[in-house]
Short mmCIF file of C-alpha atoms in Angstrom, two decimals:
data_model
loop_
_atom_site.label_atom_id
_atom_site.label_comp_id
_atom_site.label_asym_id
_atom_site.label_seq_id
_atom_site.Cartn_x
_atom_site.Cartn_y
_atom_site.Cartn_z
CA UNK A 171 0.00 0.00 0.00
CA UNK A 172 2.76 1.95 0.60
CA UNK A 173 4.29 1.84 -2.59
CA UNK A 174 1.46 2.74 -4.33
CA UNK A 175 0.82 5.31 -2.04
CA UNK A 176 4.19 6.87 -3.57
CA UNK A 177 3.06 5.96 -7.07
CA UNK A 178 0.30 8.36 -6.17
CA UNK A 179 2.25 11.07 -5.21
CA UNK A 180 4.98 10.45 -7.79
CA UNK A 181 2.32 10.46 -10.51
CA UNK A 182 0.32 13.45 -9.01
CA UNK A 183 3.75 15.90 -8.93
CA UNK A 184 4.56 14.54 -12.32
CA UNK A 185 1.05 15.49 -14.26
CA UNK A 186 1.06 18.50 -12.34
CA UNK A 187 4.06 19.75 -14.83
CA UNK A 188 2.21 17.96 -17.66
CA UNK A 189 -0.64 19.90 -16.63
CA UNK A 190 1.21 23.59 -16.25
CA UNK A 191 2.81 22.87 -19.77
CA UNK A 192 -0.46 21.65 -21.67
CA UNK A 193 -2.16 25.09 -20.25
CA UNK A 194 0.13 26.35 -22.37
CA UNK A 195 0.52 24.85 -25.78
CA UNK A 196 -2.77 26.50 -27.56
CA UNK A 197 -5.29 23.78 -29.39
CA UNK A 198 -4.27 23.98 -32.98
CA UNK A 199 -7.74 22.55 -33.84
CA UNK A 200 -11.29 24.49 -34.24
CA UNK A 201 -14.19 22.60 -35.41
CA UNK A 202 -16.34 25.73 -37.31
CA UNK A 203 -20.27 25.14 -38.63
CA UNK A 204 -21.55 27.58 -40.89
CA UNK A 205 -24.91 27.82 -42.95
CA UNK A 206 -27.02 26.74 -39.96
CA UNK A 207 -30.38 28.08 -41.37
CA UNK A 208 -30.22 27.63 -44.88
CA UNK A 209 -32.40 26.62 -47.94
CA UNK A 210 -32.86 23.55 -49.78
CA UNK A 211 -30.13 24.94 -52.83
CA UNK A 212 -27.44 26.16 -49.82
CA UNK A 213 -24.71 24.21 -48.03
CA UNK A 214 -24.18 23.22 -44.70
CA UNK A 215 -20.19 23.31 -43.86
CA UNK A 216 -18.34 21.94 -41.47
CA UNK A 217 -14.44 23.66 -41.23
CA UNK A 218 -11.17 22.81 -39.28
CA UNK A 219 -9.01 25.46 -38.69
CA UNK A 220 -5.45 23.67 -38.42
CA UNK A 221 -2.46 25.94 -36.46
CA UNK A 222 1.14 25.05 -36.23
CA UNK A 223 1.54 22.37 -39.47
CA UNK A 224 4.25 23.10 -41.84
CA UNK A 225 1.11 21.51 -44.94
CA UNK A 226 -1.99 20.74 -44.49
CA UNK A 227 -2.52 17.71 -42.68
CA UNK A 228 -5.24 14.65 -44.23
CA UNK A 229 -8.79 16.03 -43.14
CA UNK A 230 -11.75 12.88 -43.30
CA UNK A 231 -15.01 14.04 -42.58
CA UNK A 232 -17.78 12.02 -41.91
CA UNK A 233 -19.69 10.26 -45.10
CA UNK A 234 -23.21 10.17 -43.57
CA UNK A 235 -24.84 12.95 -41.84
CA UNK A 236 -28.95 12.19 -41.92
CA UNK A 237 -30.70 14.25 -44.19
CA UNK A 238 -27.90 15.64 -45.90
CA UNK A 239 -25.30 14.59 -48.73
CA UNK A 240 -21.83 15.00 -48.64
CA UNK A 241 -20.36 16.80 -51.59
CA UNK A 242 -17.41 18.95 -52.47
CA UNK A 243 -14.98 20.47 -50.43
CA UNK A 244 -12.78 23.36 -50.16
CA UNK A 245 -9.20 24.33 -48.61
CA UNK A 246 -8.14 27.94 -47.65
CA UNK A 247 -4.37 29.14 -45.75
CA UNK A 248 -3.74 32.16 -44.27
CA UNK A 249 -0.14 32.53 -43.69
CA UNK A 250 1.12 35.70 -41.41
CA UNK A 251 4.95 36.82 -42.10
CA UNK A 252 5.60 39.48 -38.50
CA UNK A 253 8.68 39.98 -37.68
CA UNK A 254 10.82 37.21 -39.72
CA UNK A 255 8.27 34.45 -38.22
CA UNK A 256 6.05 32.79 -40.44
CA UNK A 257 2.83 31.15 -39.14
CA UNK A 258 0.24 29.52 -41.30
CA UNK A 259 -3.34 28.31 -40.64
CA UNK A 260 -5.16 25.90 -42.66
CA UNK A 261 -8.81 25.95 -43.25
CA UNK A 262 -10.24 22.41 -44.44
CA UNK A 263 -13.88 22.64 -45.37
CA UNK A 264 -16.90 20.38 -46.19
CA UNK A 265 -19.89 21.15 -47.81
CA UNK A 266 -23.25 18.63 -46.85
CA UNK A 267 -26.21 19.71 -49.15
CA UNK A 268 -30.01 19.43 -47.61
CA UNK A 269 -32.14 16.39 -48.64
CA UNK A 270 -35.54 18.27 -47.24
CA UNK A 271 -37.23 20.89 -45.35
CA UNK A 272 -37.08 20.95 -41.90
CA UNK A 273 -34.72 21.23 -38.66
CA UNK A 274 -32.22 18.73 -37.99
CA UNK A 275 -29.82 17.86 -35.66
CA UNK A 276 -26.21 16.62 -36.67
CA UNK A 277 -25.46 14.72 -33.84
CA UNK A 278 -22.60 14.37 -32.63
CA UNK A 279 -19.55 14.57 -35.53
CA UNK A 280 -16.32 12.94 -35.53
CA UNK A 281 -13.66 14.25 -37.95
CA UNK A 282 -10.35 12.21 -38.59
CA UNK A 283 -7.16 14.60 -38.24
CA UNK A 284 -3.86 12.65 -39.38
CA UNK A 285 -5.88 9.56 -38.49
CA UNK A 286 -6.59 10.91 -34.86
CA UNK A 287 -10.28 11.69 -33.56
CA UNK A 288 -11.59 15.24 -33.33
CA UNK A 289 -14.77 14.80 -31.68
CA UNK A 290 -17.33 17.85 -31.89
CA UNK A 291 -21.14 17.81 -30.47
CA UNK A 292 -23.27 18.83 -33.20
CA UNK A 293 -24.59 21.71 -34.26
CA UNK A 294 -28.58 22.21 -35.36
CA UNK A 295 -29.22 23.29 -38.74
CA UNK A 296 -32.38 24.72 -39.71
CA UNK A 297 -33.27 24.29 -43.61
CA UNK A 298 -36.39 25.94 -45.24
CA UNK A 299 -38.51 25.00 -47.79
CA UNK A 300 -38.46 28.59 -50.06
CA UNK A 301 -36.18 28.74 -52.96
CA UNK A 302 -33.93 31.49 -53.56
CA UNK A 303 -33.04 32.28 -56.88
CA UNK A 304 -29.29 32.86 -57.19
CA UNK A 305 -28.27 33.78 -60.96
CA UNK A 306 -24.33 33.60 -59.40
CA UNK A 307 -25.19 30.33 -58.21
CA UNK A 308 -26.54 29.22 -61.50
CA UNK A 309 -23.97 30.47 -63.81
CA UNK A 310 -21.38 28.85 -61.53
CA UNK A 311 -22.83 24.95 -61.55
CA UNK A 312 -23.55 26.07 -65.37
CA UNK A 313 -19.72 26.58 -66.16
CA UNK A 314 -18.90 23.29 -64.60
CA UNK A 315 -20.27 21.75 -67.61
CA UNK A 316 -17.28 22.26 -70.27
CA UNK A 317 -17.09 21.33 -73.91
CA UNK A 318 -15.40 17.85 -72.87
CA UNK A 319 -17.87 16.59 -70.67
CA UNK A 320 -20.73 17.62 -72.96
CA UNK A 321 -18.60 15.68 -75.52
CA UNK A 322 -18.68 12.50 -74.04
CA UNK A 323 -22.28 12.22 -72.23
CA UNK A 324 -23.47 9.93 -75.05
CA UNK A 325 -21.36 7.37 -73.00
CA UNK A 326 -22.14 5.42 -69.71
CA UNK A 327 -19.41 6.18 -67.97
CA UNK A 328 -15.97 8.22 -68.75
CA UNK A 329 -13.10 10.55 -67.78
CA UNK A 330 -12.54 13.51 -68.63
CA UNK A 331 -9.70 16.27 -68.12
CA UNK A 332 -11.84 19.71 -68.03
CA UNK A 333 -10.33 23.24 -68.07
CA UNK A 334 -12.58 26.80 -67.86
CA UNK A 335 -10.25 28.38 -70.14
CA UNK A 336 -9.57 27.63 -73.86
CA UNK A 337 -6.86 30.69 -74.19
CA UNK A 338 -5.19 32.92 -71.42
CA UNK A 339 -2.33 35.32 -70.34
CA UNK A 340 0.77 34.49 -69.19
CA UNK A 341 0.00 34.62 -65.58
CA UNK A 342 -3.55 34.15 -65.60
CA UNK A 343 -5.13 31.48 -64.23
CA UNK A 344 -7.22 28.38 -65.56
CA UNK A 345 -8.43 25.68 -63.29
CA UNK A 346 -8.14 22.33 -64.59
CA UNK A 347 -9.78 19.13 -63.20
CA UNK A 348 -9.78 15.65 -63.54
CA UNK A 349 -13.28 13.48 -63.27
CA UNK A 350 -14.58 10.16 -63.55
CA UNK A 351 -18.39 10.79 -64.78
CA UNK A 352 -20.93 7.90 -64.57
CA UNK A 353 -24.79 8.33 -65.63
CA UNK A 354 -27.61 7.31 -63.24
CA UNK A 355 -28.55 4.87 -65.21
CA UNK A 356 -24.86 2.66 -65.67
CA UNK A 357 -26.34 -0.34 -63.84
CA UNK A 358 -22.54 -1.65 -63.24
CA UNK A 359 -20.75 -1.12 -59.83
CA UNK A 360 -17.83 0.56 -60.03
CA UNK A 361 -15.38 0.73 -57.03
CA UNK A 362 -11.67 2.93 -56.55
CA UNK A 363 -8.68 1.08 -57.36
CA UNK A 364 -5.53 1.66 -55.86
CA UNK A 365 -5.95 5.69 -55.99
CA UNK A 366 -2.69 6.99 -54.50
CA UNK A 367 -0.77 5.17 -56.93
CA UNK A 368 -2.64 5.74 -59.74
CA UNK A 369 -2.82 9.57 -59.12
CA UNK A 370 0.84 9.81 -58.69
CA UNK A 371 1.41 8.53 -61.75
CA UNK A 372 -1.47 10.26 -63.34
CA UNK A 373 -0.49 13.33 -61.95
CA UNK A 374 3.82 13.56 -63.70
CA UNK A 375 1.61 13.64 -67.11
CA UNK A 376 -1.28 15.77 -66.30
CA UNK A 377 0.64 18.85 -64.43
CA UNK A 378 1.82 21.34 -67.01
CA UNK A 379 5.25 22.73 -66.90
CA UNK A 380 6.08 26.13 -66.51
CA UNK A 381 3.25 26.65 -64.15
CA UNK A 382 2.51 27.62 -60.40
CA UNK A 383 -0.18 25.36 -59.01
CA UNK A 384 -2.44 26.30 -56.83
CA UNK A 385 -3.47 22.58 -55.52
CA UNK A 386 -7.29 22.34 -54.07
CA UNK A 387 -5.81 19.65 -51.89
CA UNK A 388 -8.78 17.12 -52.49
CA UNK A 389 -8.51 14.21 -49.96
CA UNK A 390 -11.44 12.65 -50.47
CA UNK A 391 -13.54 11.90 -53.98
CA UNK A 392 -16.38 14.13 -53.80
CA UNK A 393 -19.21 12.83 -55.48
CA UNK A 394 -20.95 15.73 -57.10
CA UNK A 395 -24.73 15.29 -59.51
CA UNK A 396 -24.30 17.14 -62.62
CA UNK A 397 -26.89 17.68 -65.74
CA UNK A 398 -25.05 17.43 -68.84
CA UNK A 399 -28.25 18.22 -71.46
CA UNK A 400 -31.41 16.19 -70.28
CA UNK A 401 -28.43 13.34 -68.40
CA UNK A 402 -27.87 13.56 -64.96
CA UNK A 403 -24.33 11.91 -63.79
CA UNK A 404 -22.40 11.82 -60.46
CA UNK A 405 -19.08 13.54 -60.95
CA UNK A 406 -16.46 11.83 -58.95
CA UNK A 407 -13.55 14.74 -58.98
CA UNK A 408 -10.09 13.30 -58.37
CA UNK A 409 -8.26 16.32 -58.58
CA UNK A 410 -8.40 19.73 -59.05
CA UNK A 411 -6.22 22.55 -59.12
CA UNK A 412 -5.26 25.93 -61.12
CA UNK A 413 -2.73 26.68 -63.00
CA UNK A 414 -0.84 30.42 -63.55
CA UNK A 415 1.55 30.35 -67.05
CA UNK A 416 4.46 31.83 -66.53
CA UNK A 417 5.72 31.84 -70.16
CA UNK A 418 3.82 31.92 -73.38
CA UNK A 419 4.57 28.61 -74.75
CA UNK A 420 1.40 26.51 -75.66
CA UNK A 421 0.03 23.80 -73.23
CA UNK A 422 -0.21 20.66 -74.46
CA UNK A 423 -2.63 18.09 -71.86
CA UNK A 424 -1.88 14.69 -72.93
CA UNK A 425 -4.57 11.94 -72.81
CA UNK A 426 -4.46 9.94 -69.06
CA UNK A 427 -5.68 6.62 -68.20
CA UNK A 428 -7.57 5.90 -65.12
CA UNK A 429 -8.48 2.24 -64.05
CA UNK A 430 -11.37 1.19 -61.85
CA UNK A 431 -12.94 -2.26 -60.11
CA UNK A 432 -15.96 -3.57 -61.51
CA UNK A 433 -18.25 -6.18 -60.68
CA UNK A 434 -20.57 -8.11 -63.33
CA UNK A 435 -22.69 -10.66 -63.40
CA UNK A 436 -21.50 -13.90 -65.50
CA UNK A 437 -23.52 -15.77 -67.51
CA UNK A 438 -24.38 -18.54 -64.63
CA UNK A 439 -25.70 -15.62 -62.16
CA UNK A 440 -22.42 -15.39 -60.49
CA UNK A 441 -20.60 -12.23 -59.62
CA UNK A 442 -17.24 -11.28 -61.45
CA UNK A 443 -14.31 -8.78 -60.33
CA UNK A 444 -12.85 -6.94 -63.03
CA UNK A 445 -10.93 -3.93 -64.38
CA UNK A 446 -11.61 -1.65 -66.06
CA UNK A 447 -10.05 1.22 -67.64
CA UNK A 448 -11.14 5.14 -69.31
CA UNK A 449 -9.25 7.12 -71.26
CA UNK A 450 -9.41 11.08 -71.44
CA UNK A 451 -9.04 12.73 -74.49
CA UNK A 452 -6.17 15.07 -75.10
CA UNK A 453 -6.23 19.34 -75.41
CA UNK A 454 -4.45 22.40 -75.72
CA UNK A 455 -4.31 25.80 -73.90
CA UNK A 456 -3.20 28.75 -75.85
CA UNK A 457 -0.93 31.23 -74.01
CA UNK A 458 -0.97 34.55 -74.94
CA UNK A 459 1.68 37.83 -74.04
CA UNK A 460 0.40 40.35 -72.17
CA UNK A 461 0.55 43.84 -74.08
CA UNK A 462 3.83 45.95 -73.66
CA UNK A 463 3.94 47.74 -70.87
CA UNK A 464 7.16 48.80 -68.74
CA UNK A 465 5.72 46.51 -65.81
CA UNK A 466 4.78 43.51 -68.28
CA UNK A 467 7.34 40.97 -66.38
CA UNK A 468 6.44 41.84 -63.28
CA UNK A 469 2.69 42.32 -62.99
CA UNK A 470 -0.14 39.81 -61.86
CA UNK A 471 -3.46 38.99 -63.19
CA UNK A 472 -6.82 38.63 -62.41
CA UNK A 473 -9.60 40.95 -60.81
CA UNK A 474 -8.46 42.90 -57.79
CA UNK A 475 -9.69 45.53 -55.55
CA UNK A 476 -7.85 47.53 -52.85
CA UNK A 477 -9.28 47.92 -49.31
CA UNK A 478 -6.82 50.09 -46.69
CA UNK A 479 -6.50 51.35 -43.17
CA UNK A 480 -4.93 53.79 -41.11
CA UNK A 481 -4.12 54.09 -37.46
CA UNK A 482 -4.73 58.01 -37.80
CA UNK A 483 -5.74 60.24 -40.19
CA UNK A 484 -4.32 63.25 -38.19
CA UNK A 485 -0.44 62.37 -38.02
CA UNK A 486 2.26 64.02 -36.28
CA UNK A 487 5.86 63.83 -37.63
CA UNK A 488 8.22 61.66 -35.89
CA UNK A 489 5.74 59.20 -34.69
CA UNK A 490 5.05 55.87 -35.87
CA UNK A 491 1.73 54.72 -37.28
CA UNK A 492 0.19 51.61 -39.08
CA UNK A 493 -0.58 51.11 -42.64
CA UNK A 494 -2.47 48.82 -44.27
CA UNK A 495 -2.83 48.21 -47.96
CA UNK A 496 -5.05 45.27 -48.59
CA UNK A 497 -5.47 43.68 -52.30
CA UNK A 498 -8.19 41.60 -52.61
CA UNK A 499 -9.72 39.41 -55.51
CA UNK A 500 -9.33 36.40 -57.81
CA UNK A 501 -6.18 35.16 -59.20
CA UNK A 502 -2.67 34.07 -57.94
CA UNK A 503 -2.00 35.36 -54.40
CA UNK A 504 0.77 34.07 -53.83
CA UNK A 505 2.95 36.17 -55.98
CA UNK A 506 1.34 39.66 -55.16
CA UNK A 507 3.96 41.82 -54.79
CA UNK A 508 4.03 45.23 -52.73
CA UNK A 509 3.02 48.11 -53.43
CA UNK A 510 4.66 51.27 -55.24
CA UNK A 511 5.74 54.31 -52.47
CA UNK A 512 6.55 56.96 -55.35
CA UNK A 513 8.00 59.55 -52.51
CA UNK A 514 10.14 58.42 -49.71
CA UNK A 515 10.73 61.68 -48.65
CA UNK A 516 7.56 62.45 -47.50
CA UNK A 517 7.55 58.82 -44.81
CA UNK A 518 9.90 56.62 -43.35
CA UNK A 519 8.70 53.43 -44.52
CA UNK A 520 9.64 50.04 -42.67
CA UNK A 521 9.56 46.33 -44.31
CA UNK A 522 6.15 44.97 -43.97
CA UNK A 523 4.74 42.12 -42.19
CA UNK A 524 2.73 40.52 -44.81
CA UNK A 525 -0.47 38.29 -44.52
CA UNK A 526 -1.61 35.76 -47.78
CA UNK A 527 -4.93 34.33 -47.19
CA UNK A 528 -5.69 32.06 -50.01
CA UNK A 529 -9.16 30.59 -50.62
CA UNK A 530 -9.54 27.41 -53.08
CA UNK A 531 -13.33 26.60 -54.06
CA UNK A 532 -15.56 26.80 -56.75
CA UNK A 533 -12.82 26.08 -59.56
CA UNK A 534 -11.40 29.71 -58.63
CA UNK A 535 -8.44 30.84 -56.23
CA UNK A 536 -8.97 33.67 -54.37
CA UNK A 537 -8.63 35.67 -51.36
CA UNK A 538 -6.17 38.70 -50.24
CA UNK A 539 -2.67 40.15 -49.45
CA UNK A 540 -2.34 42.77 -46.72
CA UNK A 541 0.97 44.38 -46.36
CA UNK A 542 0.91 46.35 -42.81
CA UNK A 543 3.38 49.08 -42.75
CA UNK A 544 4.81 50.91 -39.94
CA UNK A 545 5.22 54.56 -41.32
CA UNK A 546 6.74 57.89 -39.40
CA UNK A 547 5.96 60.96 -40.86
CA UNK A 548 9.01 63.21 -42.33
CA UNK A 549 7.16 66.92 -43.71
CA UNK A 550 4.07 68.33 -42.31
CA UNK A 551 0.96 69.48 -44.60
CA UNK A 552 -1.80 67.94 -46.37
CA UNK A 553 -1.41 64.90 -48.67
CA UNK A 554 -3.39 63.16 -51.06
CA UNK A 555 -1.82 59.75 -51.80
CA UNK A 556 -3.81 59.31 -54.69
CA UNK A 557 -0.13 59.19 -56.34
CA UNK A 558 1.71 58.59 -53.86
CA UNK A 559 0.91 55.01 -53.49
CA UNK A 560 -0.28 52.54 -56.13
CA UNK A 561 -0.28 48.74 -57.17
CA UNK A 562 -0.20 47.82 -61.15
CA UNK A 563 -1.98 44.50 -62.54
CA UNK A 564 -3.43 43.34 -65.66
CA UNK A 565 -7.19 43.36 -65.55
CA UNK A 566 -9.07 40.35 -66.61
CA UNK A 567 -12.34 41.88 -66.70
CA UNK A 568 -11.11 45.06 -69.09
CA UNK A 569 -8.26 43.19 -70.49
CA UNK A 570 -6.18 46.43 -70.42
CA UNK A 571 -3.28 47.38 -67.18
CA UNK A 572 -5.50 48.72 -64.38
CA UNK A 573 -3.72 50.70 -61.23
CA UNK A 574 -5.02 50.50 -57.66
CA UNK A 575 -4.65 53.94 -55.99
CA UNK A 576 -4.28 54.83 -52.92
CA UNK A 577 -7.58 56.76 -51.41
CA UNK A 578 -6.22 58.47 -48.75
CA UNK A 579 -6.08 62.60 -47.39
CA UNK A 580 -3.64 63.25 -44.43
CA UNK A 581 -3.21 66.02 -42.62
CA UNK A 582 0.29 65.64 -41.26
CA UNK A 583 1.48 68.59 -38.21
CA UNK A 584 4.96 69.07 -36.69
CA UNK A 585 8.25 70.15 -37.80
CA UNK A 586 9.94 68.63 -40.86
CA UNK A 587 12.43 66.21 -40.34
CA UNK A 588 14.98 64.83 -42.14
CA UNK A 589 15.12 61.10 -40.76
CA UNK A 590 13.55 59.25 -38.32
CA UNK A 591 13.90 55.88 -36.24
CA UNK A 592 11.15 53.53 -35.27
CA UNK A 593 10.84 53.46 -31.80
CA UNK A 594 7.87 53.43 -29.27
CA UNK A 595 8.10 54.87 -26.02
CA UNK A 596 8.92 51.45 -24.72
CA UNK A 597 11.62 50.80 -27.12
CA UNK A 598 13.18 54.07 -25.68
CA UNK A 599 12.95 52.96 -21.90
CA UNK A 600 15.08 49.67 -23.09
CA UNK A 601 17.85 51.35 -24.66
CA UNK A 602 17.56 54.28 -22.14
CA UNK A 603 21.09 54.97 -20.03
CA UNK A 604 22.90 51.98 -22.10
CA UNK A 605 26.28 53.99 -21.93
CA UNK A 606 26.07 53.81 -17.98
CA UNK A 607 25.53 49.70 -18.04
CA UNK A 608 28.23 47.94 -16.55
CA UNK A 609 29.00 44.83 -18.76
CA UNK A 610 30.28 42.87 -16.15
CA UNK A 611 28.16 42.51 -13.74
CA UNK A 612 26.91 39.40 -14.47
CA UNK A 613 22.80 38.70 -14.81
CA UNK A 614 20.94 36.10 -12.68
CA UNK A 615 18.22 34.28 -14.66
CA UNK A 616 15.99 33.53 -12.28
CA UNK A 617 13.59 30.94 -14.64
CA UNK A 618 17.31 29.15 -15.80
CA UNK A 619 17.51 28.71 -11.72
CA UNK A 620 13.88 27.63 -11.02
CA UNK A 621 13.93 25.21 -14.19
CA UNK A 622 17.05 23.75 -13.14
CA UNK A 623 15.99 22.82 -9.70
CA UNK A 624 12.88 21.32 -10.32
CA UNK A 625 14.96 19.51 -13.01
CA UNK A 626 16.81 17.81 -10.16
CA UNK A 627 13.57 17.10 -7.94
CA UNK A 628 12.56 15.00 -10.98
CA UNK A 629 15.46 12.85 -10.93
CA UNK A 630 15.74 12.97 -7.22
CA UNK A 631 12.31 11.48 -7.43
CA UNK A 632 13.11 8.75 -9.95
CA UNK A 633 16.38 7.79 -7.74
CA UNK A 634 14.13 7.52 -5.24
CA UNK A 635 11.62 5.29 -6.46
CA UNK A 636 14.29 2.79 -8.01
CA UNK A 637 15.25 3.03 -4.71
CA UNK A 638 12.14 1.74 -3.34
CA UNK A 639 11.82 -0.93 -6.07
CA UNK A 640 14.94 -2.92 -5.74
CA UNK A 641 14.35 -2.62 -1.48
#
């Protein structure tokens, strides 16, 4: 009794530590539910948000949820660069589509992470009967439906490499897919076969060089009901992903095979396993130049829009303030670059930290770039930074160079200065009376000394109950 007595107390001191440090460490899991009173034509969605992973870890949401139907997904990362740290957050998302009217309660939801459990209770989602017309909506599910698929609906069942864009500009983007399509009405079953390898192999044909990829990270076959002319099919989408040129060369997508388990009925009643293989058919994506322009090389394109804050609009000179120039739209966010400051001498400007949040859904990337600035003010006066500060792209939508512009007035007061350093009040009580430090005097680190000790108590402890054992 005794000794157990001491595994008690042993074990007690021990998860006390545990206990202190796992206080600590911050969840890097969040279960999110959105679209909890919807329609019959809306999504429910279940999200992870995913902290601390250098990629996106495998994400398996649940395949049955009553009254609803599992569909496609989505991925999203928002990645903050502050102060030479880089953090990134994933956001994994699941879309389950209403089978009826009513309110309904999900129950409670398991998600695998990595293989491990991430239990969450349930959410209830309300879903009404009315129908709301959404012409967005519409035209979206209508562009899924490409020349290749409507191609090839005569058949049962086939595969088919689909792309939204026929012809583009060197750095625009065109999504690409790859999808197994079977009709309602293909009375064989039809099971997955050997996926990982076949996609890796699929995959060294099917990429196009001379690209950046913007991978929608699909990690598990959606199936998805499509109407190709009076045919409805399930679309089982493999993989997805868009694609930003960065030279002018022609694309060539070569024809890829994809090989799937069947089972048949032979002649005497009995069932037969079986292969069975579809071919895509081959295309082409034309590449155009972007018109000359002095920025040509260096621009990005797509359909942007420019949101941006202030700490102040009443600045002083010689103080420090925060700038924000946010660029949000569709196309490759990744590669924004910063903004143009056309007149240093009017600010101090200091590196940015810089925050990319990327959103991958709907057969589009999209999402933002904010570039916070800490700025000190140099002359005094009023400023328009109409042209002061700007950000060049090509425009998809007017297919001409568009500039973002800087919507700003300031009214700066003070004296004029001729340089500046960055430092807050607290920054100057740090450095304050530095010439009268003595170097060596030596420091006491007081958490070094408390670590330490409580180091030895540990082993102390462990001496002790060896100790105990072999008496």
């Amino acid at each position: 009794m005794k000794i157990h007595g001491k595994y008690i107390l042993f074990f007690t001191f021990f998860c006390i530590i545990l206990t202190v440090d796992a206080q600590n460490t911050e969840n890097p899991f969040l279960v999110e539910f959105t679209g909890t009173t919807i329609n019959l034509q809306e999504p429910f969605t279940i999200s992870v948000k995913i902290t601390g992973f250098d990629q996106a870890p495998l994400v398996t949401f649940p395949d049955n949820i009553k009254n609803f139907q599992k569909r496609e997904s989505s991925r999203s990362s928002l990645t903050n660069k502050i102060g030479g740290n880089t953090l990134v957050t994933y956001t994994i998302s699941q879309n389950y589509y209403p089978l009826k009217a009513g309110t309904f309660d999900t129950g409670p939801i398991e998600i695998l992470v990595n293989k491990q459990v991430l239990r969450s209770e349930g959410t209830e989602v309300v879903v009404e009967a009315s129908k709301v017309e959404n012409e967005e909506e519409e035209m979206d599910v209508a562009s899924q439906i490409t020349p290749e698929m409507q191609s090839e609906a005569a058949q049962g069942a086939f595969l088919v490499v689909a792309v939204d864009k026929r012809r583009v500009y060197v750095q625009e983007g065109f999504n690409l897919r790859l999808s197994l399509l079977v009709s309602e009405n293909n009375a064989t079953d039809m099971e997955f076969y050997e996926v990982e390898k076949q996609l890796e192999k699929v995959l060294k044909s099917l990429k196009p060089a001379s690209c950046w990829e913007e991978n929608f990270g699909i990690q598990e076959i959606p199936t998805i009901p499509v109407e190709i002319g009076d045919k409805r099919f399930m679309e089982y989408r493999i993989y997805q992903a868009s694609f930003f040129p960065l030279n002018n060369q022609t694309i060539q997508i070569p024809t890829v095979s994809w090989t799937m388990k069947t089972v048949k009925e032979n002649a005497s009643g009995e069932e037969v396993a079986a292969l069975q293989t579809f071919t895509s058919k081959p295309l082409s994506i034309n590449v155009l130049n972007l018109p000359p322009h002095p920025l040509r090389n260096q621009v990005i394109v797509g359909d942007f829009r420019l949101e941006e804050k202030i700490s102040n609009y009443s600045l002083e000179t010689g103080k420090s303030y925060q700038y924000d120039f946010r660029i949000k739209g569709t196309g490759n966010i990744q590669a924004i670059r910063e903004p143009t400051f056309s007149n240093n001498s009017l600010f101090d400007i200091y590196s940015p930290d810089i925050i990319n949040n990327v959103l991958r859904q709907k057969g589009k990337i999209a999402g933002e770039k904010i570039f916070s600035y800490q700025i000190i003010p140099k002359q005094h006066g009023e400023f328009d930074l109409n042209n002061l500060v700007f950000w060049v792209y090509f425009n998809t939508k007017k297919q001409s160079y568009d500039t973002l512009h800087s919507n700003l007035k300031l009214v700066i007061t003070g004296e004029d200065m001729m340089t500046t350093q960055l430092a807050t009040s607290e920054a100057e009580s740090i450095y304050m009376g530095i010439e009268q430090w003595d170097s060596a005097i030596a420091v006491v680190n007081y958490q070094m000394i408390i670590r330490n000790i409580a180091n030895i108590l540990v082993v102390l402890m462990l001496i002790g109950m060896i100790y105990i054992f072999k008496k």
